[in-house]
XYZ file of C-alpha atoms in Angstrom:
688
model
C 215.697 -13.440 1.611
C 217.724 -9.902 0.535
C 220.909 -9.223 2.319
C 219.378 -5.959 2.850
C 216.759 -7.910 5.280
C 218.716 -10.294 6.784
C 218.381 -9.440 10.170
C 214.917 -8.808 10.296
C 213.220 -10.561 12.561
C 209.504 -11.477 11.218
C 207.509 -8.390 12.395
C 210.327 -5.965 11.103
C 210.174 -8.165 7.984
C 206.715 -7.324 7.654
C 206.961 -3.689 8.378
C 210.030 -3.742 6.080
C 208.603 -5.476 2.953
C 204.701 -2.871 2.919
C 205.026 -0.887 0.018
C 201.836 0.855 -0.748
C 199.113 2.184 1.403
C 198.976 3.336 5.256
C 200.705 1.858 7.808
C 200.879 1.984 11.801
C 204.035 0.433 12.939
C 203.451 0.283 17.075
C 207.315 -0.585 18.452
C 207.464 -1.020 21.466
C 210.974 0.422 23.545
C 214.155 -1.826 22.521
C 212.466 -3.381 19.477
C 213.986 -1.722 16.955
C 212.141 1.147 15.912
C 214.839 2.670 13.879
C 216.027 0.071 11.882
C 212.806 -1.545 10.826
C 212.069 1.771 9.185
C 215.776 2.521 7.758
C 215.278 -0.950 6.409
C 212.514 -0.548 4.314
C 213.869 2.526 3.092
C 217.314 1.527 2.046
C 214.383 -1.869 0.223
C 212.147 0.841 -1.201
C 215.316 2.521 -2.923
C 217.244 -0.328 -3.674
C 215.525 -3.453 -4.180
C 211.359 -2.411 -5.110
C 213.340 0.623 -7.588
C 212.307 3.835 -5.690
C 213.498 7.635 -7.445
C 214.830 8.239 -3.764
C 214.091 12.321 -4.638
C 210.205 10.244 -4.144
C 211.023 9.535 -1.000
C 210.874 12.235 2.292
C 211.407 11.099 6.192
C 210.204 13.177 8.466
C 212.305 12.689 12.420
C 211.379 15.551 15.577
C 215.552 15.593 16.602
C 218.159 16.644 14.046
C 220.172 14.142 15.910
C 217.502 11.291 15.416
C 218.782 12.215 11.515
C 221.379 12.332 11.229
C 221.745 8.527 12.618
C 218.832 7.810 10.488
C 220.227 9.566 7.918
C 224.022 7.089 8.266
C 222.387 4.782 8.327
C 220.217 4.167 5.360
C 223.065 5.866 3.672
C 225.510 2.701 4.484
C 222.841 0.109 3.298
C 221.938 1.100 0.034
C 225.714 2.076 -0.463
C 224.201 5.726 -2.452
C 226.573 8.354 -2.783
C 224.571 9.722 -5.218
C 224.226 13.603 -5.456
C 220.531 13.649 -4.218
C 220.263 11.265 -1.475
C 216.427 10.619 -0.321
C 215.389 13.141 1.582
C 215.874 12.294 5.778
C 215.607 15.401 8.514
C 212.902 16.729 10.761
C 209.343 18.182 10.126
C 211.363 21.928 11.485
C 213.895 21.609 8.495
C 211.557 19.818 5.919
C 208.860 23.398 6.107
C 211.986 25.684 5.974
C 213.172 23.218 2.552
C 209.977 24.530 1.585
C 209.275 27.829 2.570
C 211.977 28.691 0.854
C 210.523 27.591 -2.965
C 207.072 28.308 -2.129
C 206.931 31.485 0.501
C 206.423 33.445 -2.568
C 202.577 32.559 -2.997
C 201.958 34.241 0.685
C 203.547 37.490 -0.596
C 206.404 37.382 0.728
C 210.303 36.462 -0.566
C 212.263 33.382 0.188
C 214.537 35.366 1.271
C 213.196 35.531 4.873
C 215.642 35.225 7.669
C 214.128 32.806 11.047
C 214.140 34.701 14.624
C 215.892 32.808 17.388
C 213.961 32.095 20.548
C 216.041 35.521 21.973
C 215.150 37.642 19.323
C 211.306 36.116 19.746
C 211.414 37.042 23.550
C 213.313 40.283 23.523
C 210.357 41.697 20.514
C 207.737 40.929 22.459
C 208.528 42.503 25.139
C 209.188 45.249 23.236
C 206.426 44.934 21.798
C 204.023 44.556 24.950
C 206.157 47.561 26.716
C 204.612 49.491 23.705
C 201.441 48.424 24.393
C 201.848 49.316 27.238
C 201.201 45.373 28.788
C 202.533 43.471 31.613
C 202.735 39.910 31.344
C 205.758 38.249 30.388
C 207.475 37.073 27.768
C 208.344 33.643 28.180
C 204.950 32.385 29.043
C 203.933 35.355 25.405
C 206.195 32.974 23.312
C 204.882 30.115 24.983
C 200.702 31.279 24.210
C 201.764 32.288 20.569
C 203.124 29.188 20.047
C 200.184 27.113 20.778
C 197.923 29.471 18.649
C 200.285 29.612 15.409
C 200.233 24.446 16.084
C 196.595 24.865 16.464
C 196.090 26.904 13.069
C 195.091 30.155 14.886
C 194.910 33.534 13.625
C 195.532 36.541 15.394
C 192.540 37.945 13.610
C 190.845 34.360 14.759
C 191.745 35.040 17.841
C 191.199 38.751 18.790
C 187.795 37.471 17.397
C 187.126 35.039 20.423
C 188.829 36.979 22.618
C 186.425 38.974 25.229
C 188.711 38.625 28.817
C 191.235 41.656 29.232
C 193.510 39.087 29.587
C 192.836 37.338 26.253
C 192.082 40.843 24.490
C 195.685 42.281 25.394
C 197.348 38.684 24.324
C 195.284 39.007 21.604
C 196.686 42.576 20.766
C 200.223 41.007 20.725
C 199.971 38.181 18.704
C 198.598 40.543 16.166
C 201.434 43.192 16.183
C 204.127 40.488 16.910
C 203.505 38.720 13.819
C 202.861 42.502 11.821
C 206.212 42.776 12.555
C 208.122 40.256 11.191
C 205.696 39.690 8.048
C 207.022 43.019 7.694
C 210.851 42.279 8.301
C 210.329 39.462 6.345
C 211.045 37.171 9.239
C 210.117 33.856 10.122
C 209.589 31.705 13.786
C 209.839 28.314 14.691
C 206.038 27.845 14.475
C 205.824 29.309 11.528
C 208.154 27.113 9.695
C 204.863 24.176 9.625
C 202.646 26.840 9.929
C 202.608 28.514 6.659
C 204.143 25.580 4.964
C 200.289 23.611 5.584
C 198.424 27.277 5.239
C 200.576 27.456 1.082
C 199.178 23.840 0.714
C 195.904 24.310 2.183
C 195.264 27.584 -0.016
C 196.570 25.410 -3.446
C 195.382 22.465 -4.860
C 197.319 22.109 -7.573
C 200.545 23.089 -5.374
C 199.467 20.367 -2.729
C 198.591 17.234 -6.210
C 202.299 17.884 -7.386
C 204.321 17.842 -3.682
C 202.048 14.774 -2.405
C 202.838 13.932 -6.064
C 206.481 13.932 -5.321
C 207.090 12.214 -2.202
C 205.037 9.365 -2.730
C 206.328 7.547 0.116
C 206.165 9.216 3.752
C 207.666 7.586 6.395
C 207.142 9.805 10.136
C 209.497 8.312 13.491
C 207.639 8.936 16.688
C 205.062 9.338 15.474
C 202.554 9.625 19.533
C 204.565 13.205 18.779
C 202.540 15.034 16.626
C 200.666 17.650 17.174
C 197.062 18.377 15.164
C 199.390 20.584 13.146
C 201.368 18.151 11.442
C 199.383 16.299 11.542
C 196.902 17.560 9.203
C 199.826 18.703 7.665
C 201.402 14.683 6.928
C 197.623 14.673 5.585
C 197.659 17.309 3.440
C 201.279 15.638 1.923
C 200.256 12.195 1.213
C 197.092 13.024 0.061
C 197.737 11.201 -3.837
C 198.963 8.521 -2.236
C 198.745 7.776 1.629
C 201.347 5.808 0.820
C 201.997 7.030 5.032
C 204.204 4.742 7.504
C 204.359 5.856 10.482
C 206.704 4.346 14.087
C 205.542 4.889 17.120
C 204.064 4.080 20.599
C 201.141 4.717 21.976
C 202.407 3.284 25.929
C 205.506 6.057 25.455
C 203.766 9.312 24.601
C 204.364 12.471 27.526
C 204.184 15.004 26.025
C 201.249 16.341 26.497
C 201.489 18.828 27.644
C 204.141 20.121 25.117
C 200.735 19.763 21.633
C 201.779 16.111 21.097
C 198.360 14.326 20.302
C 198.387 10.416 21.508
C 194.778 10.696 19.097
C 197.028 10.905 16.468
C 198.656 7.201 16.480
C 195.201 6.095 18.405
C 192.579 6.874 15.785
C 195.806 6.337 12.760
C 193.961 3.502 11.067
C 190.032 5.140 11.098
C 191.863 8.599 9.619
C 193.543 6.374 7.356
C 191.319 3.156 5.457
C 193.147 -0.172 5.077
C 196.139 0.810 7.487
C 198.726 -2.486 7.617
C 198.963 -2.562 11.596
C 202.465 -4.155 12.779
C 203.091 -4.779 16.181
C 207.502 -4.565 16.826
C 206.438 -6.641 21.144
C 210.280 -8.817 20.371
C 212.184 -5.616 23.254
C 216.597 -6.863 23.142
C 216.761 -4.262 25.952
C 215.693 -5.312 28.607
C 215.353 -8.836 30.615
C 211.773 -10.683 30.938
C 211.591 -8.837 34.770
C 211.862 -5.544 33.915
C 210.080 -5.911 31.057
C 206.312 -8.085 33.213
C 207.155 -4.793 35.057
C 206.364 -2.337 32.333
C 203.718 -4.964 30.894
C 201.306 -5.097 34.224
C 202.124 -1.380 34.510
C 201.231 0.270 31.366
C 197.965 -2.434 30.796
C 196.192 0.007 33.869
C 195.580 2.803 31.106
C 192.806 2.270 28.767
C 193.067 4.375 26.379
C 196.273 2.392 23.779
C 196.068 0.306 21.282
C 197.655 -2.740 23.765
C 200.461 -4.709 22.758
C 203.078 -7.275 25.060
C 206.684 -6.455 24.703
C 208.823 -10.517 25.267
C 212.422 -10.092 25.655
C 214.998 -11.371 23.491
C 217.629 -11.298 26.748
C 215.668 -13.921 29.448
C 215.529 -14.155 32.121
C 217.923 -11.717 34.778
C 217.826 -10.438 38.357
C 214.322 -9.464 40.103
C 213.972 -6.174 40.178
C 214.990 -4.683 43.398
C 212.406 -1.866 45.138
C 214.800 0.923 47.385
C 212.596 2.271 50.831
C 214.043 5.208 52.904
C 212.957 7.360 55.100
C 213.921 10.626 53.066
C 214.942 12.629 50.802
C 218.473 12.248 52.450
C 218.984 8.883 52.885
C 217.951 7.745 49.966
C 220.255 9.752 48.328
C 223.570 8.724 50.423
C 221.946 5.368 49.878
C 221.455 5.041 46.448
C 225.875 6.510 46.173
C 226.358 4.086 48.264
C 225.466 1.512 46.041
C 226.790 3.139 42.620
C 230.131 3.433 44.826
C 230.146 -0.136 45.491
C 229.297 -0.942 40.813
C 231.735 1.548 39.725
C 234.665 -0.279 42.448
C 233.290 -3.210 40.458
C 233.808 -2.337 37.389
C 230.691 -0.760 36.382
C 231.370 2.429 34.078
C 229.796 4.998 35.083
C 227.832 5.777 31.613
C 226.077 2.727 31.926
C 224.469 4.141 36.010
C 221.237 6.554 35.810
C 219.512 8.204 38.326
C 215.617 9.121 37.303
C 213.144 11.362 39.132
C 209.562 12.523 38.071
C 210.095 15.842 38.958
C 213.492 18.618 38.318
C 213.181 19.518 41.917
C 214.497 15.725 43.209
C 217.513 16.430 41.795
C 218.557 18.816 44.873
C 219.413 16.347 47.385
C 220.698 13.237 44.490
C 223.684 16.170 44.160
C 224.298 17.426 47.644
C 224.643 12.933 48.372
C 226.977 12.226 45.263
C 228.440 15.416 46.527
C 229.220 13.960 49.590
C 229.843 10.841 48.229
C 233.104 11.994 45.844
C 230.914 10.789 43.238
C 231.091 12.177 39.306
C 227.794 12.573 37.665
C 226.420 14.995 35.044
C 223.164 16.873 34.760
C 221.392 16.093 32.154
C 218.458 18.145 30.246
C 218.796 20.181 32.720
C 220.235 23.070 35.375
C 222.509 22.190 38.682
C 220.144 22.755 41.396
C 221.691 26.145 42.994
C 222.846 26.807 39.286
C 219.000 27.508 38.559
C 217.837 30.920 37.747
C 214.774 31.800 40.341
C 217.724 29.941 43.771
C 219.860 32.041 42.189
C 217.582 35.049 43.057
C 216.768 33.703 46.381
C 220.400 33.015 47.083
C 220.821 37.070 45.837
C 217.850 38.301 48.298
C 219.946 36.433 51.384
C 223.270 37.731 50.305
C 221.856 41.451 50.698
C 220.175 40.835 53.972
C 223.608 39.609 55.146
C 225.451 42.564 53.285
C 223.288 44.697 52.090
C 226.258 47.081 50.631
C 226.587 44.316 47.381
C 226.148 45.683 44.685
C 226.220 42.653 42.787
C 223.910 40.312 44.099
C 221.340 44.285 44.823
C 221.330 44.618 40.740
C 220.325 40.709 40.886
C 217.517 41.281 42.378
C 216.968 44.677 42.116
C 213.957 44.010 39.090
C 212.194 40.146 40.930
C 210.208 40.719 40.972
C 209.427 43.612 37.824
C 209.482 47.334 39.693
C 209.600 49.077 36.592
C 213.231 50.299 36.787
C 214.970 50.228 33.381
C 218.116 49.512 32.416
C 218.485 53.559 31.616
C 218.022 54.100 34.876
C 220.438 51.127 36.450
C 223.065 52.611 34.313
C 222.989 55.789 36.020
C 222.807 54.069 39.622
C 225.303 52.804 39.244
C 227.653 55.747 37.975
C 226.084 57.596 40.821
C 227.155 54.988 43.865
C 230.161 55.280 41.802
C 230.957 58.985 41.819
C 230.186 59.483 45.271
C 231.943 56.067 47.115
C 228.511 54.706 48.064
C 226.658 51.301 47.872
C 222.870 51.909 45.870
C 221.436 50.550 49.022
C 223.119 52.932 50.308
C 222.281 55.181 48.370
C 218.742 54.238 48.787
C 218.463 53.342 52.052
C 220.308 57.403 52.368
C 217.188 59.554 50.440
C 220.106 61.040 47.964
C 218.683 63.577 45.616
C 220.761 63.292 43.524
C 219.636 60.180 42.900
C 215.523 61.340 42.895
C 216.263 63.495 40.300
C 217.633 61.331 37.952
C 215.190 58.599 37.847
C 212.258 60.310 38.955
C 210.002 59.332 41.819
C 208.614 56.909 39.962
C 211.377 54.517 40.132
C 213.180 55.543 43.468
C 210.023 54.291 45.357
C 209.716 51.340 44.275
C 214.023 50.409 45.033
C 213.042 52.826 48.363
C 210.042 49.762 49.099
C 212.976 46.857 48.041
C 215.582 48.420 50.442
C 212.754 49.495 53.683
C 211.791 45.548 52.711
C 215.271 44.677 53.036
C 216.061 47.005 56.554
C 212.546 45.114 57.767
C 213.137 41.928 57.935
C 217.284 42.298 58.707
C 215.244 43.520 62.174
C 212.897 40.510 62.214
C 216.388 37.821 61.864
C 217.836 40.631 64.890
C 215.205 40.060 67.140
C 214.082 37.396 65.886
C 216.571 34.384 64.415
C 216.013 32.768 61.537
C 213.056 30.276 62.885
C 210.186 30.789 60.277
C 212.122 33.857 58.409
C 211.606 32.238 55.032
C 207.331 32.007 55.706
C 207.806 36.328 56.216
C 210.452 36.233 53.597
C 208.087 34.873 50.900
C 205.360 36.971 51.904
C 207.225 40.541 51.406
C 209.123 39.085 48.535
C 206.421 37.360 47.242
C 208.893 36.080 44.377
C 206.371 32.697 43.910
C 204.077 35.607 42.086
C 206.446 36.401 40.843
C 207.474 33.107 38.462
C 203.702 31.205 38.891
C 202.530 33.281 35.053
C 206.310 32.421 33.660
C 204.829 28.215 31.180
C 207.224 26.388 33.598
C 206.518 28.657 36.645
C 205.052 25.282 38.658
C 208.598 23.582 38.115
C 210.497 26.532 39.617
C 207.614 26.923 42.441
C 208.700 23.286 42.878
C 212.639 24.275 42.835
C 212.120 27.395 45.456
C 209.536 25.587 47.691
C 212.251 22.961 47.517
C 215.125 25.245 48.663
C 213.192 26.779 51.599
C 212.487 23.703 52.240
C 216.550 23.223 52.743
C 216.731 26.373 54.820
C 214.511 25.493 57.289
C 215.789 22.590 57.984
C 219.208 23.286 58.108
C 217.565 26.207 60.810
C 216.592 23.724 62.473
C 219.394 21.223 62.871
C 220.964 24.241 64.210
C 219.318 27.016 65.362
C 222.481 29.596 66.335
C 223.124 28.419 62.441
C 223.513 32.462 60.694
C 222.719 34.137 56.909
C 226.349 33.931 55.949
C 226.605 30.216 56.981
C 224.499 29.075 55.634
C 225.863 30.954 52.019
C 228.920 29.310 53.042
C 227.413 26.156 53.070
C 225.789 26.752 49.167
C 228.945 27.637 48.243
C 230.768 24.319 49.180
C 227.481 22.460 47.427
C 227.423 24.365 44.031
C 231.206 25.036 43.145
C 231.464 21.529 42.435
C 234.603 21.573 40.456
C 233.456 21.042 36.715
C 232.344 17.016 36.152
C 233.398 14.667 34.056
C 231.873 13.781 31.227
C 232.352 10.080 32.496
C 230.405 10.381 35.160
C 227.549 9.102 36.732
C 223.568 10.501 34.555
C 221.321 12.139 36.099
C 218.232 13.138 34.933
C 214.100 13.257 34.358
C 212.572 10.984 32.287
C 211.104 12.762 30.114
C 215.188 13.862 29.393
C 215.946 9.626 29.313
C 213.750 8.914 26.635
C 215.201 7.129 23.848
C 217.959 6.157 25.584
C 219.646 2.985 27.816
C 221.383 1.892 30.984
C 222.139 -1.118 32.422
C 221.592 -0.031 36.325
C 218.821 2.232 37.072
C 217.399 4.028 39.768
C 214.112 6.089 39.712
C 213.375 7.174 43.028
C 210.094 9.582 43.630
C 208.136 7.422 43.198
C 205.995 8.661 46.071
C 201.818 9.932 44.716
C 201.914 13.657 44.335
C 205.986 12.745 43.417
C 205.365 9.837 40.586
C 202.300 10.342 39.467
C 201.422 14.011 39.851
C 198.408 14.212 41.480
C 195.992 17.260 40.945
C 193.433 19.348 38.005
C 196.141 19.135 35.573
C 197.434 15.767 35.900
C 197.269 12.892 33.245
C 196.971 10.238 35.023
C 197.667 8.101 31.481
C 200.397 9.764 30.773
C 202.065 9.559 34.195
C 201.642 6.087 33.978
C 203.527 6.594 30.488
C 206.255 7.795 32.401
C 206.253 5.157 35.102
C 207.147 2.195 31.464
C 208.927 4.558 29.622
C 211.416 5.096 32.837
C 211.020 0.485 33.297
C 211.784 -0.363 30.192
C 214.905 1.979 30.191
C 217.214 0.248 32.270
C 218.741 -3.235 30.245
C 219.132 -5.202 33.558
C 219.303 -4.472 37.341
C 216.112 -1.937 37.723
C 216.214 -0.239 41.714
C 213.212 1.538 41.834
C 212.882 4.124 45.332
C 210.274 5.095 48.041
C 210.382 7.565 51.084
C 208.398 8.023 54.457
C 208.769 11.969 53.850
C 209.899 14.684 51.653
C 209.884 18.133 51.485
C 206.429 19.836 49.602
C 205.382 22.951 48.820
C 208.322 24.334 52.135
C 207.004 21.385 54.408
C 208.251 17.328 54.822
C 205.050 15.447 54.286
C 204.527 11.756 55.304
C 203.899 10.154 51.599
C 202.483 7.041 51.212
C 204.253 4.771 48.588
C 203.195 5.023 44.398
C 200.658 3.357 43.619
C 202.830 2.494 40.259
C 204.332 0.368 42.411
C 200.949 -1.941 42.998
C 200.404 -2.223 39.374
C 203.519 -3.397 38.212
C 203.042 -6.565 40.857
C 206.332 -5.623 42.634
C 204.023 -4.641 46.342
C 201.767 -7.483 46.186
C 201.104 -5.342 48.663
C 199.911 -2.217 48.244
C 196.456 -0.507 47.212
C 195.693 -0.287 44.475
C 194.132 2.873 44.024
C 191.264 3.358 41.063
C 191.770 6.464 38.702
C 189.495 8.070 36.307
C 191.667 8.648 33.262
C 190.557 11.850 31.445
C 192.718 13.591 27.725
C 191.166 16.808 29.154
C 194.290 18.368 31.298
C 193.813 22.144 32.548
C 195.784 24.982 29.759
C 194.519 22.603 27.161
C 192.889 24.525 24.071
C 190.098 22.757 23.637
C 187.012 22.859 21.068
C 183.106 23.661 20.519
C 180.937 22.870 18.136
C 178.592 26.021 19.045
C 181.049 28.001 21.417
C 184.398 27.401 19.579
C 187.446 27.524 21.422
C 188.683 27.677 24.645
C 190.939 27.905 26.997
C 190.735 24.155 29.766
C 190.495 25.924 33.529
C 189.673 23.027 35.548
C 188.772 19.215 34.842
C 186.530 17.348 38.095
C 184.965 13.750 37.731
C 180.637 13.001 36.535
C 179.842 9.768 36.175
C 180.740 8.129 33.424
C 183.346 11.607 31.711
C 184.324 14.187 33.632
C 182.771 17.661 33.343
C 185.101 20.434 32.173
C 185.073 24.129 32.784
C 185.678 26.107 29.499
C 186.288 29.987 29.160
C 185.891 30.938 25.706
C 186.882 33.595 26.090
C 185.187 35.160 29.448
C 182.164 33.094 28.289
C 182.599 30.275 31.008
C 180.694 27.241 30.495
C 181.054 23.650 31.668
C 181.592 21.231 29.704
C 180.918 17.375 29.547
C 184.198 16.401 28.276
C 182.133 14.436 25.476
C 181.149 18.226 23.641
C 184.141 19.442 23.003
C 187.565 17.902 21.314
C 191.134 19.223 22.236
C 193.486 21.345 19.408
């Protein structure tokens, strides 16, 4: 056997030796998919004699592309100035557009607009059009349109309700602006590439013939646009080899379409399917739990992981009274591991929702444990938490200009940058605080910024005064409910793409505040703030610390000792209209398979939920893994549809999904077709 393939097992070898025709490599967690993919690329070039220029390997991250490139070139021993093209989808789009964008009447000296500039441009357009929509929401919405190949003209034609008309108007103006200035955004790199290939059959044929052998990593994460682009690139030969795992498809919320991998063999006839089921990472006990859990999903191709390592220790179940006891217990166990010589980089704690990180961070700080928070900000550094803290600082000291300036437009009050600069200068000149100027109804201030802006500021100071009087009269007990009712921070954040996460964090903070007041009814705001400062101003964390991260951020990683917290109904799995139970279960599968040998699953009796302490049931997943034998298994129907999805109906066209309700053997979907609301059974529409 060729030395390039010596280290492959039978299934990996079978996949690497396949040359012509479509191939689906169904690669389970820890089964050596990267090794298989790079071995196949090396085999095609080194042994079969395929010109490297005729190969194209696509990944999702630059890090994955770089690692795979180095590995492949090392195997090939290739030193040519024209190595095989191995890059991300978007890098490929950039290279393609540099040579072909003139076919759209554009010049090839275009510039890519970054996310910050995109937000600023959208904010400016919305302001010019006198439309009040957050730039974050607009970025997300326009990205969805582009990845669904919906042009400004189409979106405009479908818009009936005012909100959709406003979005369409901004989208139209935005696209005209960047085209006129020869800019492209991140989504254009793929959308324009597809558009050029779709409109130019000769170029499509030429491009497909150039890339005779195409490979794609993490295929389960592709969206509709990426699938259509790949179909064009492989149109002349169908030599498309994709590697992925339907059981690890966890990005439906950002547009990934699991049907791409589930239907691959139908979409590309004569597909060779190879399953990589030997896992080199985890023990039998861990894989048995993962296999048992994921088998409850109906929408899957089906495979069963087996351990190359063999048996290990049993999975541990940690039951705590609440989140404080949970973090304390985990911290003690981690300290024991570290004392025994375990590398802290081999220890991680995972959670489903970001708000759960607060209790972990505080517990680890109290235990003097070094940790690193991956894929997210520390709880007290998140913008929405800083906003609340700034409000509390102003309530404690109204003359704190620094904190007042942070909250002056949160929620929005229409006070522009120029007005703020004038206010600051006047306060400096008159040796006054901003609060003092407004509260004293300063005539110079009114003439400087106008009655409307002044009225908004006056309303803010009146709210501050009202809240301060409430604290003075009744203390801080039940203060937080009044605070939210008056300030309405949740309403400010709700429309944002990550609004749900921010509201969960706000509720977590509110709940923690109430708990502190219950423990000490005499506590003052300044004392609470000082306590927060001590918790948030920890020394810079060293790199070799215990890892805290979300399950989404953990994909592709592995740890010797792993704790998964929050295994309660409503926390993991999430429940409600927006929940896709099969995707929740796939998240559970991903979490479990990050563990090499030592896995602890944690649940509590109660947590703060939406600002209140709530008694919780243990997660159904504990029963579905077979770990909790006595758990009552909940029978849950599963749907690939969730609130917010764009769907397509053969008569009504494109619509936005507003709710999902079980109806007999399928689901009833409430869909907004540009203002025309219909209830349609799920079998009559498709996701786009």
